Coordinates of C-alpha atoms in Angstrom, one line a residue:
Chain A
M202 CA -0.2 -0.1 -0.3
G203 CA 1.2 3.4 -1.0
A204 CA 4.5 2.2 -2.4
D205 CA 5.4 3.2 -6.0
R206 CA 7.3 3.0 -8.2
K207 CA 10.1 5.4 -7.5
D208 CA 10.0 3.8 -3.1
I209 CA 11.3 0.2 -5.3
A210 CA 13.8 1.8 -7.2
R211 CA 15.8 3.4 -4.5
Y212 CA 15.2 -0.3 -2.9
A213 CA 17.0 -2.1 -5.5
I214 CA 19.5 0.6 -5.4
S215 CA 20.6 -0.3 -1.7
L216 CA 20.1 -3.9 -2.3
G217 CA 22.2 -3.6 -5.8
D218 CA 24.6 -0.9 -4.2
D219 CA 26.0 -3.7 -1.7
S220 CA 26.8 -6.0 -3.9
L221 CA 28.3 -3.7 -6.5
I222 CA 30.1 -1.8 -3.9
L223 CA 31.7 -5.3 -2.2
G224 CA 32.5 -7.0 -5.5
Q225 CA 34.6 -4.2 -6.4
R226 CA 36.7 -4.3 -2.8
L227 CA 36.9 -7.9 -3.7
G228 CA 37.5 -7.5 -7.2
E229 CA 41.5 -5.5 -5.6
W230 CA 42.4 -8.7 -4.8
C231 CA 43.0 -9.7 -8.0
G232 CA 46.4 -11.3 -8.8
H233 CA 47.4 -10.0 -4.9
A234 CA 46.1 -12.8 -3.5
P235 CA 48.7 -15.3 -1.4
T236 CA 47.8 -18.5 -2.8
L237 CA 45.9 -19.5 -6.3
E238 CA 42.5 -20.3 -4.1
I239 CA 41.8 -17.9 -2.7
D240 CA 42.5 -15.7 -6.1
L241 CA 40.2 -17.4 -7.4
F242 CA 37.5 -17.3 -4.6
L243 CA 37.6 -13.7 -4.0
A244 CA 37.2 -12.9 -7.7
N245 CA 34.4 -15.4 -8.9
I246 CA 32.4 -14.1 -5.7
A247 CA 33.2 -10.8 -7.0
L248 CA 31.8 -11.9 -9.8
D249 CA 28.7 -13.2 -8.2
L250 CA 28.3 -9.3 -6.6
I251 CA 28.7 -7.2 -10.4
G252 CA 26.2 -9.7 -11.6
Q253 CA 23.8 -9.3 -8.7
A254 CA 24.0 -5.1 -8.8
T255 CA 23.5 -5.6 -12.5
L256 CA 20.9 -7.3 -12.4
L257 CA 19.1 -4.9 -9.2
L258 CA 20.3 -1.6 -10.9
D259 CA 19.5 -2.4 -14.1
Y260 CA 15.4 -3.2 -12.6
A261 CA 15.7 -0.1 -10.7
G262 CA 16.8 2.0 -13.3
T263 CA 13.3 0.7 -15.5
L264 CA 11.3 1.4 -12.5
E265 CA 12.4 5.5 -12.4
G266 CA 11.7 5.3 -16.2
E267 CA 15.0 8.4 -16.4
G268 CA 16.7 6.1 -18.8
R269 CA 19.3 5.1 -16.5
D270 CA 20.7 1.9 -16.5
G271 CA 22.4 -0.5 -14.2
D272 CA 25.4 1.3 -15.9
K273 CA 24.4 4.9 -15.7
L274 CA 23.9 4.2 -12.0
A275 CA 27.3 2.4 -11.0
F276 CA 29.1 5.1 -12.9
H277 CA 27.6 8.5 -13.0
R278 CA 26.5 8.9 -9.1
D279 CA 28.8 10.4 -6.9
V280 CA 29.2 9.5 -3.5
L281 CA 26.2 10.9 -1.6
D282 CA 24.2 9.2 -4.4
F283 CA 24.8 5.6 -3.0
T284 CA 23.2 3.7 -0.8
N285 CA 25.4 0.4 0.7
C286 CA 25.8 -0.3 3.6
L287 CA 29.0 1.2 5.2
L288 CA 30.6 -2.4 5.9
V289 CA 31.1 -3.3 2.4
E290 CA 32.9 -0.2 1.6
Q291 CA 35.5 -0.7 4.4
P292 CA 38.8 -1.2 3.2
N293 CA 40.4 -4.8 2.6
G294 CA 43.2 -4.5 5.1
D295 CA 45.1 -7.7 5.5
F296 CA 42.7 -11.4 4.4
G297 CA 41.7 -11.5 8.1
R298 CA 39.7 -8.1 8.3
T299 CA 38.5 -9.4 4.9
I300 CA 37.4 -12.9 5.4
A301 CA 35.0 -11.3 8.4
R302 CA 34.0 -9.2 6.6
Q303 CA 32.0 -11.3 3.4
F304 CA 31.6 -13.6 7.3
L305 CA 29.6 -11.3 8.4
F306 CA 27.9 -10.2 5.1
S307 CA 27.3 -13.1 3.8
N308 CA 25.7 -14.4 6.1
F309 CA 23.4 -11.9 6.4
Q310 CA 22.9 -11.4 2.5
L311 CA 21.9 -15.0 2.6
L312 CA 18.7 -14.3 5.3
L313 CA 17.7 -11.2 3.8
F314 CA 17.8 -13.0 -0.1
Q315 CA 16.0 -15.8 1.3
A316 CA 13.7 -13.6 2.9
L317 CA 13.1 -11.5 0.0
S318 CA 12.6 -14.5 -2.3
N319 CA 9.1 -14.0 -1.2
S320 CA 9.2 -10.6 -2.3
T321 CA 5.3 -9.5 -3.4
D322 CA 7.3 -7.9 -6.2
A323 CA 8.2 -10.8 -8.9
T324 CA 11.5 -9.2 -9.9
I325 CA 13.1 -8.9 -6.9
A326 CA 12.3 -11.9 -6.0
G327 CA 13.3 -13.7 -8.8
I328 CA 16.8 -11.7 -8.2
A329 CA 16.5 -12.7 -4.7
R330 CA 16.2 -16.6 -5.3
K331 CA 18.6 -16.6 -8.0
A332 CA 21.3 -14.7 -5.8
A333 CA 20.4 -16.9 -2.9
K334 CA 22.3 -19.6 -4.8
E335 CA 25.0 -18.0 -5.1
V336 CA 25.5 -16.3 -1.7
A337 CA 25.0 -19.6 0.0
Y338 CA 28.2 -20.6 -1.5
H339 CA 30.0 -17.4 -0.3
A340 CA 28.7 -18.0 3.6
R341 CA 30.2 -21.7 3.4
V342 CA 33.6 -20.7 2.0
A343 CA 34.2 -17.8 4.8
S344 CA 33.1 -19.3 7.1
E345 CA 35.3 -22.0 6.3
W346 CA 38.4 -19.5 6.2
M347 CA 37.2 -17.9 9.6
V348 CA 37.7 -21.8 10.9
R349 CA 41.0 -22.1 9.2
L350 CA 42.2 -18.4 11.0
G351 CA 40.5 -18.8 14.1
D352 CA 41.9 -22.3 15.0
G353 CA 44.9 -22.0 12.9
T354 CA 48.4 -20.6 13.9
E355 CA 49.0 -17.7 16.7
E356 CA 49.1 -14.8 13.8
S357 CA 46.0 -16.4 12.0
A358 CA 44.0 -16.4 14.7
Q359 CA 45.2 -13.0 16.3
R360 CA 44.7 -11.1 12.7
V361 CA 41.2 -12.7 11.6
A362 CA 40.2 -11.2 15.5
E363 CA 41.6 -8.0 14.4
G364 CA 39.2 -8.3 11.4
L365 CA 36.2 -9.8 13.0
D366 CA 36.2 -6.1 15.4
W367 CA 37.3 -3.9 12.7
S368 CA 33.9 -4.7 11.2
W369 CA 31.9 -5.8 14.1
R370 CA 30.5 -1.5 14.6
F371 CA 29.3 -2.0 10.8
V372 CA 26.0 -5.2 11.5
D373 CA 23.7 -3.4 13.4
E374 CA 23.1 -1.0 10.4
L375 CA 22.7 -4.1 8.0
F376 CA 19.5 -4.7 10.1
E377 CA 17.9 -1.0 10.1
A378 CA 14.8 -1.1 8.7
P379 CA 14.0 0.3 5.1
D380 CA 11.3 1.8 4.0
A381 CA 8.4 1.4 6.3
K382 CA 5.7 1.4 2.9
L383 CA 8.2 -0.7 1.2
I384 CA 7.8 -3.6 4.4
E385 CA 4.3 -3.2 5.0
A386 CA 3.3 -3.4 1.0
G387 CA 5.5 -7.0 1.5
V388 CA 8.3 -5.8 -1.5
A389 CA 10.9 -5.6 1.2
V390 CA 11.7 -7.4 4.4
D391 CA 12.7 -6.2 7.8
P392 CA 15.7 -7.6 8.6
A393 CA 15.1 -7.8 12.4
S394 CA 13.1 -10.6 11.6
F395 CA 16.3 -12.6 11.1
R396 CA 18.6 -10.9 13.1
P397 CA 18.3 -13.9 15.7
A398 CA 19.0 -16.6 13.0
F399 CA 22.0 -14.0 11.8
D400 CA 23.4 -14.1 15.0
A401 CA 23.3 -18.0 16.0
A402 CA 24.6 -18.6 12.1
I403 CA 27.6 -16.3 13.4
D404 CA 27.8 -17.6 16.9
A405 CA 28.2 -21.0 15.8
V406 CA 31.1 -20.7 13.3
L407 CA 33.0 -18.8 15.9
R408 CA 32.6 -21.5 18.3
D409 CA 34.4 -23.4 15.7
A410 CA 36.6 -21.0 15.2
C411 CA 38.1 -20.5 18.9
L412 CA 36.9 -17.1 18.1
A413 CA 35.2 -14.5 20.6
R414 CA 32.3 -12.7 20.2
P415 CA 33.2 -8.6 20.1
A416 CA 31.2 -6.9 22.5
D417 CA 29.0 -5.1 21.4
R418 CA 29.7 -1.1 20.7
R419 CA 27.8 2.0 19.7
A420 CA 26.9 1.4 16.2
T421 CA 28.5 3.2 12.9
V422 CA 25.3 3.7 10.4
G423 CA 24.5 6.3 7.8
G424 CA 25.5 4.4 4.4
R425 CA 21.9 3.8 3.9
R426 CA 21.2 7.9 3.8
G427 CA 24.5 8.1 1.7
H428 CA 26.5 9.1 4.5
H429 CA 29.7 7.6 3.8
S430 CA 33.6 7.2 5.0
E431 CA 36.1 8.5 3.5
H432 CA 36.7 5.3 1.4
L433 CA 34.1 5.2 -0.8
G434 CA 35.1 7.9 -2.6
H435 CA 38.0 6.8 -3.3
L436 CA 37.1 3.1 -4.3
L437 CA 34.5 5.4 -6.5
S438 CA 37.3 7.3 -8.2
Q439 CA 39.3 4.4 -9.2
M440 CA 35.6 2.5 -10.4
Q441 CA 34.7 5.2 -12.6
F442 CA 37.6 6.3 -13.8
L443 CA 36.8 5.9 -17.4
Q444 CA 33.4 7.1 -17.3
R445 CA 34.6 10.4 -15.1
T446 CA 37.4 10.7 -18.2
Y447 CA 35.3 10.2 -21.1
P448 CA 32.0 10.8 -19.8
D449 CA 30.1 9.9 -23.1
A450 CA 32.4 7.0 -24.1
R451 CA 30.9 3.2 -25.6
W452 CA 31.9 0.1 -26.5
Chain B
M236 CA 6.1 -21.0 -36.4
H237 CA 9.7 -22.8 -36.1
A238 CA 10.6 -24.0 -33.1
G239 CA 11.6 -27.7 -33.9
S240 CA 13.9 -26.1 -36.6
I241 CA 14.9 -23.2 -33.6
W242 CA 15.9 -25.8 -31.3
T243 CA 17.8 -27.8 -34.2
L244 CA 19.6 -24.4 -34.5
L245 CA 20.3 -23.9 -31.1
D246 CA 21.4 -27.5 -30.6
H247 CA 24.5 -26.3 -32.6
V248 CA 25.0 -23.4 -30.5
P249 CA 28.1 -24.0 -28.3
D250 CA 28.7 -22.9 -25.1
P251 CA 31.6 -20.2 -25.5
E252 CA 33.9 -21.6 -21.9
I253 CA 32.8 -25.7 -23.0
P254 CA 32.6 -25.5 -26.5
V255 CA 32.0 -29.3 -26.3
I256 CA 28.5 -29.0 -25.1
S257 CA 25.9 -27.0 -26.5
I258 CA 23.5 -24.1 -25.0
V259 CA 20.6 -26.3 -25.3
E260 CA 22.3 -29.6 -23.5
L261 CA 23.6 -27.0 -21.0
G262 CA 20.2 -26.5 -20.3
I263 CA 20.2 -22.4 -20.3
V264 CA 17.5 -22.5 -23.5
R265 CA 14.1 -21.9 -21.3
D266 CA 12.0 -21.6 -23.8
V267 CA 11.6 -21.0 -27.8
T268 CA 8.0 -19.3 -28.2
E269 CA 6.0 -17.4 -30.9
G270 CA 8.4 -14.3 -31.5
A271 CA 11.3 -15.1 -28.8
V272 CA 14.2 -17.6 -28.0
V273 CA 14.2 -17.3 -23.9
L274 CA 17.7 -17.8 -22.3
T275 CA 18.7 -17.9 -18.8
P276 CA 21.7 -17.5 -17.1
T277 CA 24.1 -19.8 -15.3
Y278 CA 25.0 -17.2 -12.8
T279 CA 24.2 -13.7 -12.7
G280 CA 28.0 -12.7 -13.1
C281 CA 28.9 -15.5 -16.0
P282 CA 31.2 -13.4 -18.5
A283 CA 30.2 -16.2 -21.3
T284 CA 26.1 -14.9 -21.0
F285 CA 26.6 -11.7 -23.8
A286 CA 29.0 -13.5 -26.0
I287 CA 26.3 -16.5 -25.7
E288 CA 23.4 -13.9 -26.7
S289 CA 25.9 -12.5 -29.4
A290 CA 26.1 -16.1 -30.7
V291 CA 22.4 -17.2 -30.5
R292 CA 21.5 -13.6 -32.5
T293 CA 24.3 -14.5 -35.2
A294 CA 22.9 -18.3 -35.4
L295 CA 19.3 -16.4 -36.1
D296 CA 19.7 -14.8 -38.4
K297 CA 22.6 -16.6 -40.7
A298 CA 18.9 -18.8 -40.8
G299 CA 16.3 -15.9 -41.8
F300 CA 15.4 -15.7 -38.4
N301 CA 16.0 -12.4 -38.3
D302 CA 12.7 -11.2 -36.1
I303 CA 13.3 -13.8 -33.6
A304 CA 14.0 -11.7 -30.0
I305 CA 16.2 -13.1 -27.3
T306 CA 15.4 -13.0 -24.0
R307 CA 16.5 -13.2 -20.6
Q308 CA 14.8 -15.0 -17.3
I309 CA 16.3 -15.5 -14.6
D310 CA 13.7 -17.3 -12.8
P311 CA 13.0 -20.0 -11.9
P312 CA 16.8 -20.1 -11.8
W313 CA 18.9 -21.9 -13.4
T314 CA 20.0 -25.5 -12.2
T315 CA 22.7 -28.3 -13.1
D316 CA 20.2 -30.7 -12.6
W317 CA 19.1 -29.0 -16.1
I318 CA 22.6 -30.1 -18.0
S319 CA 21.0 -33.5 -20.0
E320 CA 22.1 -36.7 -20.0
T321 CA 24.3 -36.7 -23.3
G322 CA 25.5 -33.0 -21.7
R323 CA 27.0 -35.1 -19.1
E324 CA 28.4 -37.4 -21.0
K325 CA 30.5 -35.3 -23.4
L326 CA 31.6 -33.3 -19.8
R327 CA 33.1 -36.7 -18.8
A328 CA 34.7 -37.2 -22.2
Y329 CA 36.1 -33.7 -22.6
G330 CA 38.2 -34.8 -19.6
I331 CA 35.1 -32.0 -16.9
A332 CA 33.7 -34.8 -14.1
P333 CA 29.8 -33.8 -14.6
P334 CA 27.2 -32.3 -11.6
P335 CA 25.8 -34.8 -9.2
H336 CA 22.2 -34.3 -9.7
S337 CA 20.8 -32.4 -6.5
N338 CA 18.5 -35.0 -5.2
N339 CA 21.6 -37.4 -5.3
L340 CA 24.1 -35.6 -3.5
R341 CA 24.6 -37.4 0.2
G342 CA 27.5 -40.0 -0.3
T343 CA 28.2 -38.8 -3.6
T344 CA 29.9 -35.0 -3.2
T345 CA 33.0 -36.6 -4.2
P346 CA 33.2 -36.8 -7.8
A347 CA 35.1 -39.5 -9.9
C348 CA 37.9 -38.8 -12.0
P349 CA 37.0 -38.2 -15.4
Q350 CA 40.5 -39.5 -16.7
C351 CA 40.6 -42.9 -15.4
G352 CA 37.0 -43.3 -13.4
S353 CA 39.1 -43.6 -10.1
S354 CA 36.7 -42.2 -7.0
H355 CA 39.9 -42.0 -5.2
T356 CA 40.1 -37.8 -5.7
E357 CA 40.8 -34.6 -3.5
E358 CA 39.1 -31.1 -4.0
L359 CA 42.2 -28.4 -4.6
S360 CA 40.2 -25.6 -4.9
R361 CA 36.5 -24.3 -4.7
F362 CA 36.5 -22.4 -7.0
G363 CA 37.9 -22.8 -10.7
S364 CA 38.4 -20.8 -13.8
T365 CA 35.1 -20.3 -14.4
P366 CA 32.3 -20.1 -11.5
C367 CA 30.4 -23.7 -12.4
K368 CA 33.9 -25.1 -11.9
A369 CA 35.8 -26.0 -8.9
L370 CA 39.5 -27.5 -9.4
W371 CA 39.9 -31.2 -8.4
R372 CA 42.6 -34.1 -8.5
C373 CA 42.7 -37.9 -9.0
L374 CA 45.2 -39.5 -6.6
D375 CA 45.5 -42.4 -8.4
C376 CA 46.5 -40.7 -11.6
A377 CA 47.6 -37.4 -10.2
E378 CA 45.5 -35.5 -13.2
P379 CA 44.2 -32.6 -12.0
F380 CA 40.2 -32.1 -13.3
D381 CA 37.6 -29.6 -13.3
H382 CA 34.6 -30.6 -11.4
F383 CA 31.2 -28.5 -12.3
K384 CA 29.2 -28.2 -9.0
C385 CA 26.1 -29.0 -8.4
H386 CA 24.4 -25.6 -8.5

């Protein structure tokens, strides 16, 4: 009730921005990861995320009806117009921090897409059903790495614990409720509904990984309203370099 | 309406990443309708999607089906269960262990080596040369091989 195309477009953009920005971040590892296996899995996850972003942003562009497609939305917006969560824009840090970020985000995104598989918006539901299959894989691999690092050497355990601690302040933002109109209309889901499932999944892996759950602290929020850390601007300057230099480039 | 001949045509369009099987055998041709060929991507970020669409366009145009459109459908999502039996056999002969059927996952997560048939194999990397494959190794004949992941 009361949710119009523009509202749905905004929601699709925030979902798409999460995937796009994390996909871009993971792409930074390409060719730099310590082993071939890690290089491949980070690049493959990045590819899935950019695929999701393409579907979601293309759809948002269609709903807007202003002639913007996924590429236009990805490459011709500046920092304040992005509504991704803050977690995904955080720098990669070391491998421990990258894995901790992936572990938290993929577990969240899996539950989100599973819930959105029943969205009353048929396109969002279809994208969510498709993406959930891929994200289940991301969550599994990231969880396995949490255990390998946490239950590994003294150094790997310390580094992944630091990565987890760094990322933890951004978790609460993932569970901010989107536009109430959209939840009421069944287009969006209130992530609070699956917070207990998220906590249970995280705690189970942390136990296996011999890692302590970080203490809760004041959440850092604002990404959904366009208030980003300084890191996003730097990321965009690289991602959008070509379109900024040659605004009407075609190939 | 030439659905039959269009299906035959499409069965000769190879998958760009694994040219030994056709896009029909891969199970990504969802439908051939009155005016359109309906394709479904394997993975959302699969870079081959564009190459496949352009190969289909070329094949259709060459056969005079210029007015047949190509549309994309992502739901219900593609599953490896849609790879045909012929397709699976071709994958194996090509050196790629085919995916297990999703209803038969328990007990069969270890693929047999496509070279020597041994089931004494181990995973080297969960992600392989394309999003749909993992890298495995045979512990008997020592050959590495790709395994098409169940999806």
